[in-house]
Coordinates of N, CA, C and O in Angstrom, one line a residue:
M190 N 157.3 198.4 108.0 CA 156.0 198.9 108.2 C 155.3 198.3 109.4 O 155.4 197.1 109.6
A191 N 154.8 199.1 110.3 CA 154.2 198.6 111.5 C 152.8 198.1 111.2 O 152.1 198.7 110.5
T192 N 152.5 196.9 111.8 CA 151.2 196.4 111.6 C 150.4 196.7 112.9 O 150.9 196.5 114.0
D193 N 149.2 197.1 112.7 CA 148.3 197.4 113.9 C 147.7 196.0 114.3 O 147.3 195.2 113.5
A194 N 147.7 195.8 115.6 CA 147.2 194.6 116.2 C 145.6 194.6 116.0 O 145.0 195.6 116.3
I195 N 145.1 193.5 115.6 CA 143.7 193.4 115.4 C 143.1 193.0 116.7 O 143.5 191.9 117.3
P196 N 142.2 193.7 117.3 CA 141.6 193.3 118.6 C 140.8 192.1 118.5 O 140.1 191.9 117.5
A197 N 140.9 191.2 119.5 CA 140.1 190.0 119.5 C 138.6 190.3 119.6 O 138.3 191.2 120.3
P198 N 137.8 189.5 119.0 CA 136.3 189.7 119.1 C 135.9 189.6 120.6 O 136.6 188.9 121.4
V199 N 134.9 190.2 120.9 CA 134.4 190.3 122.3 C 134.1 188.9 122.9 O 134.5 188.5 124.0
S200 N 133.6 188.0 122.0 CA 133.3 186.6 122.5 C 134.6 185.9 122.9 O 134.6 185.1 123.8
D201 N 135.7 186.1 122.1 CA 137.0 185.5 122.4 C 137.5 186.0 123.8 O 138.1 185.3 124.5
R202 N 137.3 187.3 124.0 CA 137.8 187.9 125.3 C 137.1 187.3 126.5 O 137.6 187.0 127.5
N203 N 135.8 187.2 126.3 CA 135.0 186.6 127.4 C 135.4 185.2 127.7 O 135.4 184.8 128.8
L204 N 135.6 184.4 126.6 CA 136.1 183.0 126.8 C 137.4 183.0 127.5 O 137.6 182.2 128.4
S205 N 138.3 183.9 127.1 CA 139.6 183.8 127.8 C 139.5 184.2 129.3 O 140.2 183.7 130.1
R206 N 138.6 185.2 129.6 CA 138.4 185.5 131.0 C 137.8 184.3 131.8 O 138.3 184.1 132.9
K207 N 136.9 183.6 131.2 CA 136.3 182.5 131.9 C 137.3 181.4 132.1 O 137.4 180.8 133.1
M208 N 138.2 181.2 131.1 CA 139.2 180.2 131.2 C 140.2 180.6 132.3 O 140.7 179.7 133.0
G209 N 140.5 181.8 132.3 CA 141.4 182.3 133.3 C 140.9 182.1 134.7 O 141.6 181.7 135.6
R210 N 139.6 182.3 134.9 CA 139.0 182.1 136.2 C 139.0 180.6 136.6 O 139.3 180.2 137.7
S211 N 138.6 179.7 135.6 CA 138.6 178.3 135.9 C 139.9 177.7 136.1 O 140.1 176.7 136.7
S212 N 141.0 178.3 135.5 CA 142.3 177.7 135.7 C 142.9 178.0 137.1 O 143.8 177.3 137.5
R213 N 142.3 179.0 137.7 CA 142.7 179.3 139.1 C 142.1 178.3 140.0 O 140.9 178.2 140.1
M214 N 142.9 177.5 140.7 CA 142.4 176.5 141.6 C 142.0 177.1 142.9 O 142.7 178.0 143.5
K215 N 140.8 176.7 143.5 CA 140.4 177.2 144.7 C 141.1 176.4 145.8 O 141.1 175.2 145.8
C216 N 141.7 177.1 146.7 CA 142.5 176.4 147.8 C 141.6 176.0 148.9 O 140.7 176.8 149.3
P217 N 141.8 174.9 149.5 CA 141.1 174.5 150.7 C 141.4 175.3 151.9 O 142.5 175.9 151.9
A218 N 140.6 175.4 152.8 CA 140.8 176.2 154.1 C 142.0 175.5 154.8 O 142.2 174.3 154.8
P219 N 142.9 176.4 155.4 CA 144.1 175.8 156.1 C 143.8 174.8 157.1 O 144.5 173.8 157.3
F220 N 142.7 175.0 157.9 CA 142.3 174.1 158.9 C 142.1 172.7 158.3 O 142.5 171.7 158.9
L221 N 141.4 172.6 157.2 CA 141.1 171.3 156.6 C 142.3 170.7 156.0 O 142.5 169.5 156.2
S222 N 143.2 171.5 155.4 CA 144.5 171.0 154.9 C 145.3 170.4 156.0 O 145.9 169.3 155.9
K223 N 145.4 171.1 157.1 CA 146.2 170.7 158.2 C 145.7 169.4 158.8 O 146.4 168.5 159.2
T224 N 144.4 169.3 159.0 CA 143.7 168.1 159.5 C 144.0 166.9 158.6 O 144.3 165.8 159.0
Y225 N 143.9 167.2 157.3 CA 144.1 166.1 156.3 C 145.6 165.6 156.4 O 145.9 164.4 156.4
D226 N 146.5 166.6 156.5 CA 148.0 166.3 156.6 C 148.2 165.5 157.8 O 149.0 164.5 157.8
L227 N 147.6 165.9 158.9 CA 147.8 165.1 160.2 C 147.4 163.7 160.0 O 148.1 162.8 160.4
L228 N 146.2 163.4 159.4 CA 145.7 162.1 159.2 C 146.6 161.3 158.2 O 146.9 160.1 158.5
E229 N 147.1 161.9 157.2 CA 148.0 161.2 156.2 C 149.3 160.9 156.9 O 149.8 159.8 156.7
E230 N 149.8 161.8 157.7 CA 151.1 161.5 158.4 C 150.9 160.3 159.4 O 151.7 159.4 159.5
Q231 N 149.7 160.3 160.1 CA 149.5 159.2 161.0 C 149.3 157.9 160.3 O 149.6 156.8 160.8
E232 N 148.8 157.9 159.1 CA 148.5 156.7 158.3 C 149.9 156.1 157.9 O 150.0 154.9 157.9
E233 N 150.9 156.9 157.7 CA 152.2 156.4 157.3 C 152.9 155.7 158.5 O 153.7 154.8 158.3
E234 N 152.6 156.2 159.7 CA 153.2 155.6 160.9 C 152.5 154.3 161.2 O 151.3 154.2 161.2
S235 N 153.2 153.3 161.5 CA 152.6 152.0 161.7 C 152.6 151.7 163.2 O 153.3 150.8 163.8
S236 N 151.8 152.5 163.9 CA 151.7 152.4 165.4 C 150.5 151.5 165.7 O 149.4 151.6 165.1
I237 N 150.6 150.7 166.7 CA 149.5 149.8 167.2 C 148.5 150.7 167.9 O 147.3 150.5 167.6
N238 N 148.9 151.5 168.8 CA 148.0 152.4 169.5 C 147.9 153.7 168.8 O 148.6 154.7 169.1
K239 N 146.9 153.8 167.9 CA 146.7 155.0 167.1 C 146.0 156.0 168.0 O 145.1 155.7 168.8
V240 N 146.4 157.3 167.8 CA 145.8 158.4 168.5 C 144.6 158.9 167.7 O 143.6 159.3 168.2
V241 N 144.8 159.0 166.4 CA 143.8 159.4 165.4 C 144.1 158.7 164.1 O 145.2 158.4 163.8
S242 N 143.0 158.3 163.4 CA 143.2 157.6 162.1 C 141.9 157.8 161.3 O 140.9 158.2 161.8
W243 N 142.1 157.4 160.0 CA 140.9 157.4 159.1 C 140.0 156.2 159.6 O 140.6 155.2 160.2
N244 N 138.7 156.3 159.4 CA 137.9 155.2 159.8 C 138.1 154.1 158.8 O 138.8 154.3 157.8
G245 N 137.5 152.9 159.0 CA 137.6 151.8 158.1 C 137.3 152.0 156.6 O 138.0 151.5 155.7
E246 N 136.3 152.8 156.4 CA 135.9 153.1 155.0 C 136.7 154.2 154.4 O 136.6 154.5 153.2
G247 N 137.4 155.0 155.2 CA 138.1 156.2 154.7 C 137.2 157.3 154.4 O 137.5 158.3 153.7
S248 N 136.0 157.3 155.0 CA 135.0 158.3 154.8 C 134.9 159.3 155.9 O 134.1 160.2 155.9
G249 N 135.9 159.2 156.8 CA 135.9 160.1 157.9 C 137.1 159.7 158.8 O 137.9 158.9 158.4
F250 N 137.2 160.3 160.0 CA 138.3 159.9 160.8 C 137.9 159.9 162.3 O 136.8 160.4 162.7
V251 N 138.7 159.2 163.1 CA 138.3 158.9 164.5 C 139.5 159.4 165.4 O 140.6 159.1 165.1
V252 N 139.1 160.2 166.4 CA 140.1 160.5 167.4 C 140.0 159.5 168.5 O 139.0 159.5 169.3
W253 N 141.0 158.6 168.6 CA 140.9 157.4 169.5 C 141.3 157.9 170.9 O 140.7 157.3 171.9
C254 N 142.2 158.8 171.1 CA 142.6 159.2 172.4 C 142.6 160.8 172.4 O 143.7 161.4 172.1
P255 N 141.5 161.4 172.8 CA 141.5 162.9 172.8 C 142.6 163.5 173.6 O 143.1 164.6 173.2
A256 N 142.9 163.0 174.8 CA 143.9 163.6 175.6 C 145.3 163.7 174.9 O 145.9 164.7 174.9
E257 N 145.7 162.5 174.4 CA 147.0 162.5 173.7 C 146.9 163.3 172.4 O 147.9 164.0 172.0
F258 N 145.8 163.3 171.7 CA 145.6 164.1 170.5 C 145.8 165.6 170.8 O 146.5 166.3 170.1
S259 N 145.2 166.0 172.0 CA 145.3 167.4 172.4 C 146.8 167.8 172.7 O 147.3 168.8 172.3
E260 N 147.4 166.9 173.5 CA 148.8 167.2 174.0 C 149.8 167.1 172.9 O 150.8 167.9 172.8
V261 N 149.7 166.1 172.0 CA 150.8 165.9 171.0 C 150.5 166.4 169.6 O 151.3 167.0 169.0
M262 N 149.3 166.0 169.1 CA 149.0 166.3 167.7 C 148.6 167.8 167.4 O 149.1 168.4 166.5
L263 N 147.7 168.3 168.2 CA 147.2 169.7 168.0 C 148.3 170.7 168.0 O 148.4 171.5 167.0
P264 N 149.2 170.8 169.0 CA 150.3 171.8 168.9 C 151.2 171.6 167.7 O 151.8 172.6 167.3
K265 N 151.3 170.4 167.2 CA 152.2 170.2 166.1 C 151.6 170.8 164.8 O 152.4 171.3 163.9
Y266 N 150.3 170.8 164.7 CA 149.7 171.3 163.4 C 149.0 172.6 163.6 O 148.7 173.4 162.6
F267 N 148.5 172.9 164.8 CA 147.7 174.1 165.1 C 148.4 175.0 166.1 O 149.4 174.5 166.8
K268 N 147.9 176.1 166.4 CA 148.5 177.0 167.4 C 147.9 176.8 168.8 O 148.0 177.7 169.6
H269 N 147.4 175.7 169.0 CA 146.7 175.5 170.3 C 146.7 174.0 170.6 O 147.1 173.1 169.8
N270 N 146.3 173.6 171.8 CA 146.1 172.2 172.2 C 144.7 172.0 172.8 O 144.6 171.1 173.6
N271 N 143.8 172.7 172.3 CA 142.4 172.7 172.9 C 141.5 171.8 172.0 O 141.1 172.2 170.9
F272 N 141.2 170.6 172.5 CA 140.4 169.7 171.7 C 139.0 170.3 171.4 O 138.4 170.1 170.3
S273 N 138.4 171.0 172.4 CA 137.1 171.6 172.2 C 137.1 172.6 171.1 O 136.2 172.7 170.3
S274 N 138.2 173.4 171.0 CA 138.3 174.3 169.9 C 138.4 173.6 168.5 O 137.8 174.1 167.6
F275 N 139.1 172.5 168.5 CA 139.3 171.7 167.3 C 137.9 171.2 166.8 O 137.5 171.3 165.7
I276 N 137.1 170.7 167.8 CA 135.7 170.2 167.4 C 134.8 171.4 167.0 O 134.1 171.2 166.0
R277 N 134.9 172.5 167.6 CA 134.1 173.7 167.2 C 134.4 174.0 165.8 O 133.5 174.4 165.0
Q278 N 135.7 174.0 165.4 CA 136.1 174.4 164.1 C 135.6 173.3 163.1 O 135.1 173.7 162.0
L279 N 135.6 172.1 163.4 CA 135.0 171.0 162.6 C 133.5 171.3 162.3 O 133.0 171.1 161.2
N280 N 132.9 171.7 163.4 CA 131.4 171.9 163.3 C 131.1 173.0 162.3 O 130.0 173.1 161.8
T281 N 132.0 174.0 162.1 CA 131.7 175.1 161.2 C 131.7 174.6 159.7 O 131.3 175.3 158.8
Y282 N 132.2 173.3 159.5 CA 132.2 172.7 158.2 C 131.1 171.6 158.1 O 131.2 170.8 157.2
K283 N 130.2 171.6 159.1 CA 129.2 170.5 159.1 C 129.8 169.1 159.1 O 129.3 168.3 158.3
I284 N 130.8 168.9 159.8 CA 131.4 167.6 159.9 C 130.7 166.9 161.1 O 131.0 167.3 162.2
A285 N 129.9 165.9 160.8 CA 129.1 165.3 161.9 C 130.0 164.5 162.8 O 130.9 163.9 162.4
S286 N 129.6 164.6 164.1 CA 130.4 163.8 165.1 C 129.6 162.8 165.8 O 128.4 163.0 166.0
K287 N 130.2 161.6 166.0 CA 129.6 160.6 166.8 C 130.7 159.8 167.5 O 131.5 159.1 166.9
R288 N 130.8 160.1 168.8 CA 131.9 159.5 169.6 C 133.2 159.8 169.0 O 134.0 158.9 168.7
W289 N 133.6 161.1 168.8 CA 134.9 161.5 168.3 C 135.1 161.0 166.9 O 136.3 160.9 166.5
E290 N 134.1 160.6 166.1 CA 134.3 160.2 164.7 C 133.7 161.3 163.9 O 132.5 161.8 164.1
F291 N 134.4 161.8 162.9 CA 134.0 163.0 162.2 C 133.9 162.6 160.7 O 134.9 162.0 160.2
Q292 N 132.8 163.0 160.1 CA 132.7 162.7 158.6 C 132.1 163.9 157.9 O 131.3 164.7 158.4
H293 N 132.5 163.9 156.6 CA 131.9 164.9 155.7 C 132.1 164.2 154.3 O 133.1 163.6 154.0
E294 N 131.1 164.4 153.5 CA 131.1 163.7 152.2 C 132.3 164.1 151.3 O 132.6 163.3 150.4
K295 N 132.9 165.2 151.5 CA 134.0 165.6 150.7 C 135.4 165.5 151.5 O 136.4 166.0 151.0
F296 N 135.3 165.0 152.7 CA 136.6 164.8 153.5 C 136.8 163.3 153.5 O 136.3 162.6 154.4
Q297 N 137.6 162.8 152.5 CA 137.8 161.4 152.4 C 139.2 161.0 152.2 O 139.9 161.8 151.5
K298 N 139.6 159.9 152.6 CA 140.9 159.4 152.4 C 141.2 159.3 150.9 O 140.4 158.7 150.2
G299 N 142.4 159.8 150.5 CA 142.8 159.7 149.1 C 142.1 160.7 148.2 O 142.3 160.6 147.0
C300 N 141.3 161.6 148.8 CA 140.6 162.6 147.9 C 140.9 164.0 148.4 O 140.0 164.8 148.6
R301 N 142.2 164.3 148.5 CA 142.6 165.7 148.9 C 142.0 166.8 148.0 O 141.6 167.8 148.5
H302 N 141.8 166.5 146.7 CA 141.3 167.4 145.8 C 139.9 167.9 146.2 O 139.4 169.0 145.8
L303 N 139.1 167.1 146.9 CA 137.7 167.5 147.3 C 137.7 168.5 148.4 O 136.7 169.2 148.7
L304 N 138.8 168.7 149.1 CA 138.9 169.6 150.3 C 138.4 171.0 149.9 O 137.8 171.7 150.6
S305 N 138.8 171.5 148.7 CA 138.5 172.8 148.2 C 137.0 173.0 148.0 O 136.6 174.2 148.0
E306 N 136.3 171.9 147.9 CA 134.8 172.1 147.8 C 134.1 172.2 149.1 O 132.9 172.4 149.1
I307 N 134.8 172.0 150.2 CA 134.1 172.1 151.5 C 134.1 173.6 151.9 O 135.1 174.2 151.9
T308 N 132.9 174.0 152.2 CA 132.8 175.4 152.7 C 132.2 175.4 154.1 O 131.5 174.5 154.5
R309 N 132.4 176.6 154.7 CA 131.8 176.7 156.1 C 130.3 176.7 155.9 O 129.8 177.3 154.9
K310 N 129.6 176.2 156.9 CA 128.2 176.3 156.8 C 127.7 177.7 157.0 O 128.4 178.5 157.7
K311 N 126.6 178.0 156.4 CA 126.1 179.3 156.4 C 125.4 179.6 157.8 O 125.0 178.6 158.4
Y312 N 125.2 180.8 158.1 CA 124.5 181.2 159.3 C 123.1 180.6 159.2 O 122.4 180.8 158.2
E313 N 122.6 179.9 160.2 CA 121.3 179.4 160.3 C 120.4 180.1 161.3 O 120.7 180.1 162.5
P314 N 119.4 180.8 160.8 CA 118.6 181.6 161.7 C 118.0 180.8 162.8 O 117.9 181.3 163.9
S315 N 117.6 179.5 162.6 CA 117.0 178.7 163.6 C 118.0 178.4 164.7 O 117.6 178.2 165.8
A316 N 119.3 178.4 164.4 CA 120.3 178.1 165.4 C 120.4 179.3 166.4 O 120.8 179.1 167.5
F317 N 120.2 180.5 165.9 CA 120.3 181.7 166.8 C 119.2 182.6 166.4 O 119.3 183.5 165.5
P318 N 118.0 182.5 167.1 CA 116.8 183.3 166.7 C 117.1 184.8 166.7 O 117.9 185.2 167.6
T319 N 116.5 185.5 165.8 CA 116.7 187.0 165.7 C 116.4 187.7 167.0 O 117.0 188.7 167.3
Y320 N 115.4 187.2 167.8 CA 115.0 187.9 169.0 C 116.1 187.8 170.1 O 116.1 188.5 171.0
L321 N 117.1 186.9 169.9 CA 118.2 186.8 170.8 C 119.4 187.6 170.4 O 120.4 187.7 171.1
N322 N 119.3 188.1 169.1 CA 120.4 188.9 168.6 C 120.6 190.2 169.3 O 119.6 191.0 169.4
P323 N 121.7 190.5 169.9 CA 121.9 191.7 170.7 C 121.8 193.0 169.9 O 121.4 194.0 170.5
S324 N 122.0 192.9 168.6 CA 121.9 194.1 167.8 C 120.5 194.5 167.5 O 120.2 195.6 167.1
A325 N 119.6 193.5 167.6 CA 118.2 193.8 167.3 C 117.6 194.5 168.5 O 117.6 194.0 169.6
K326 N 117.1 195.7 168.3 CA 116.6 196.5 169.4 C 115.1 196.3 169.6 O 114.3 196.6 168.7
N327 N 114.7 195.8 170.8 CA 113.3 195.7 171.2 C 112.5 195.0 170.1 O 111.4 195.4 169.8
I328 N 113.0 193.9 169.5 CA 112.3 193.2 168.4 C 111.0 192.6 169.0 O 110.0 192.6 168.3
I329 N 111.0 192.1 170.2 CA 109.8 191.5 170.8 C 108.7 192.5 171.0 O 107.6 192.2 170.7
L330 N 109.1 193.7 171.4 CA 108.1 194.7 171.6 C 107.3 195.1 170.4 O 106.1 195.3 170.5
G331 N 107.9 195.1 169.2 CA 107.3 195.4 168.0 C 106.7 194.2 167.2 O 106.2 194.3 166.1
S332 N 106.8 193.0 167.8 CA 106.4 191.8 167.1 C 104.9 191.6 167.3 O 104.3 191.9 168.3
T333 N 104.4 190.9 166.3 CA 103.0 190.5 166.4 C 102.9 189.2 167.2 O 103.9 188.6 167.6
K334 N 101.7 188.9 167.6 CA 101.4 187.7 168.4 C 101.9 186.5 167.7 O 102.5 185.6 168.3
E335 N 101.7 186.4 166.4 CA 102.1 185.3 165.6 C 103.7 185.1 165.6 O 104.2 184.0 165.8
E336 N 104.4 186.2 165.5 CA 105.8 186.2 165.5 C 106.4 185.8 166.9 O 107.3 185.0 167.0
I337 N 105.7 186.3 167.9 CA 106.1 185.9 169.3 C 105.9 184.4 169.5 O 106.7 183.7 170.1
N338 N 104.7 183.9 169.0 CA 104.4 182.4 169.2 C 105.5 181.6 168.4 O 105.9 180.5 168.9
T339 N 105.8 182.1 167.2 CA 106.8 181.4 166.4 C 108.2 181.3 167.1 O 108.8 180.3 167.2
S340 N 108.5 182.5 167.7 CA 109.8 182.6 168.4 C 109.8 181.7 169.7 O 110.8 181.0 170.0
R341 N 108.6 181.7 170.4 CA 108.5 180.8 171.5 C 108.6 179.3 171.1 O 109.3 178.5 171.8
Q342 N 108.0 179.0 170.0 CA 108.1 177.6 169.5 C 109.5 177.2 169.1 O 110.0 176.1 169.5
L343 N 110.3 178.1 168.5 CA 111.7 177.9 168.2 C 112.5 177.7 169.5 O 113.3 176.8 169.5
L344 N 112.2 178.5 170.5 CA 112.9 178.3 171.8 C 112.6 177.0 172.4 O 113.5 176.3 172.9
M345 N 111.4 176.6 172.3 CA 111.0 175.3 172.9 C 111.6 174.1 172.2 O 112.1 173.2 172.8
E346 N 111.7 174.2 170.9 CA 112.4 173.2 170.1 C 113.8 173.1 170.4 O 114.4 172.0 170.6
E347 N 114.5 174.3 170.5 CA 115.9 174.3 170.9 C 116.1 173.7 172.3 O 117.0 173.0 172.5
N348 N 115.2 174.0 173.2 CA 115.3 173.5 174.5 C 115.2 172.0 174.5 O 115.9 171.3 175.2
Q349 N 114.2 171.5 173.7 CA 114.1 170.0 173.6 C 115.3 169.4 173.1 O 115.8 168.3 173.5
N350 N 115.9 170.0 172.1 CA 117.2 169.5 171.5 C 118.3 169.4 172.5 O 119.0 168.4 172.6
L351 N 118.4 170.5 173.3 CA 119.4 170.5 174.3 C 119.2 169.5 175.4 O 120.1 168.8 175.9
K352 N 117.9 169.3 175.8 CA 117.6 168.3 176.8 C 118.0 166.9 176.2 O 118.5 166.0 177.0
R353 N 117.7 166.6 175.0 CA 118.0 165.3 174.4 C 119.5 165.1 174.3 O 120.0 164.0 174.7
E354 N 120.3 166.2 173.9 CA 121.7 166.0 173.9 C 122.3 165.8 175.3 O 123.2 165.0 175.5
K355 N 121.7 166.5 176.3 CA 122.1 166.3 177.7 C 121.9 164.9 178.2 O 122.7 164.3 178.8
M356 N 120.7 164.3 177.8 CA 120.4 162.9 178.2 C 121.4 161.9 177.5 O 121.9 161.0 178.2
E357 N 121.7 162.2 176.3 CA 122.7 161.3 175.6 C 124.0 161.4 176.3 O 124.7 160.3 176.5
L358 N 124.5 162.6 176.6 CA 125.7 162.7 177.3 C 125.7 162.1 178.7 O 126.7 161.4 179.1
Q359 N 124.6 162.2 179.4 CA 124.5 161.6 180.7 C 124.6 160.1 180.6 O 125.2 159.4 181.4
M360 N 123.9 159.5 179.5 CA 124.0 158.1 179.3 C 125.4 157.6 179.0 O 125.9 156.6 179.5
Q361 N 126.1 158.4 178.2 CA 127.5 158.1 177.9 C 128.4 158.1 179.1 O 129.2 157.2 179.4
I362 N 128.2 159.1 180.0 CA 128.9 159.2 181.2 C 128.6 158.0 182.1 O 129.5 157.4 182.7
A363 N 127.3 157.6 182.2 CA 127.0 156.5 183.1 C 127.6 155.2 182.5 O 128.1 154.4 183.3
H364 N 127.6 155.1 181.2 CA 128.2 153.9 180.6 C 129.7 153.8 180.9 O 130.2 152.8 181.3
F365 N 130.4 154.9 180.8 CA 131.8 155.0 181.0 C 132.2 154.8 182.5 O 133.1 154.1 182.9
K366 N 131.3 155.3 183.4 CA 131.5 155.0 184.8 C 131.3 153.6 185.2 O 132.1 153.0 186.0
A367 N 130.3 152.9 184.6 CA 130.1 151.5 184.8 C 131.3 150.7 184.3 O 131.8 149.7 184.9
L368 N 131.8 151.1 183.1 CA 133.0 150.4 182.6 C 134.2 150.6 183.5 O 134.9 149.7 183.7
E369 N 134.3 151.8 184.0 CA 135.4 152.1 185.0 C 135.3 151.2 186.2 O 136.3 150.6 186.6
V370 N 134.1 151.0 186.7 CA 133.9 150.2 187.9 C 134.3 148.7 187.6 O 135.0 148.0 188.3
K371 N 133.9 148.2 186.4 CA 134.2 146.9 186.0 C 135.7 146.7 185.8 O 136.2 145.6 186.3
L372 N 136.4 147.6 185.2 CA 137.8 147.5 185.1 C 138.5 147.5 186.4 O 139.5 146.8 186.6
L373 N 138.1 148.4 187.3 CA 138.7 148.4 188.7 C 138.5 147.1 189.4 O 139.4 146.6 190.1
Q374 N 137.3 146.5 189.3 CA 137.0 145.2 189.9 C 137.9 144.1 189.3 O 138.5 143.3 190.0
C375 N 138.0 144.1 188.0 CA 138.9 143.2 187.3 C 140.3 143.3 187.8 O 141.0 142.3 188.0
L376 N 140.8 144.6 187.9 CA 142.2 144.8 188.3 C 142.4 144.4 189.7 O 143.4 143.7 190.1
T377 N 141.4 144.6 190.6 CA 141.5 144.2 192.0 C 141.5 142.6 192.1 O 142.3 142.1 192.8
Q378 N 140.7 142.0 191.3 CA 140.7 140.5 191.3 C 142.1 140.0 190.8 O 142.6 139.0 191.3
C379 N 142.6 140.6 189.8 CA 143.9 140.2 189.3 C 145.0 140.4 190.3 O 145.9 139.5 190.5
M380 N 144.9 141.5 191.1 CA 145.9 141.7 192.1 C 145.8 140.8 193.3 O 146.8 140.5 193.9
E381 N 144.6 140.3 193.6 CA 144.4 139.5 194.7 C 144.4 138.0 194.4 O 144.3 137.1 195.2
S382 N 144.6 137.7 193.1 CA 144.6 136.2 192.7 C 145.8 135.5 193.3 O 146.9 136.2 193.5
P383 N 145.7 134.2 193.5 CA 146.8 133.5 194.2 C 148.1 133.5 193.4 O 149.2 133.5 194.0
H384 N 148.1 133.4 192.1 CA 149.4 133.4 191.4 C 150.2 134.7 191.5 O 151.4 134.7 191.4
N385 N 149.5 135.8 191.8 CA 150.3 137.1 191.9 C 151.0 137.2 193.3 O 151.9 138.0 193.5
K386 N 150.5 136.3 194.3 CA 151.1 136.4 195.6 C 152.4 135.6 195.7 O 153.2 135.7 196.6
N387 N 152.7 134.8 194.7 CA 153.9 134.0 194.7 C 155.1 134.7 194.3 O 155.2 135.5 193.5

């Protein structure tokens, strides 16, 4: 005698659907996984002159030698050797940079499982005002005085931010130029010292 299957109650079906969804692991973005792999591989190598490594706290990483990083590391893990492109990609995940040191609260040494929780930052209207959007047709012409003033204010703030960034970069360049001059002077003194002439 065939027995008819008794359908599961609706609440049980909903529970099993929810469990099915939660059992599927969200995969981290390939860019983040590759960057993490790169750091882990470098950690295993015991090189004195590191090209890239985790910072002291393991809360981020530092690119010590951008030129070598671009030439050697990037082509090994990515399809390019463009350091600027690598940095732009990091910026889409809001990984803050300070002298080639990159940090994100969920990008940490020994915490690979947190990578799947990192998402790309959302479009920020203040970063690209609507009146500069090429698809917006004559938005300024139809705008009120208040909207135009707000847009002007946003542009002025963005301009100030860019000026500040430019100043910081110019200060860094000046610092590195001064350092270069000191190193060249030191090298010249070493070459001209009496013990080197013997």
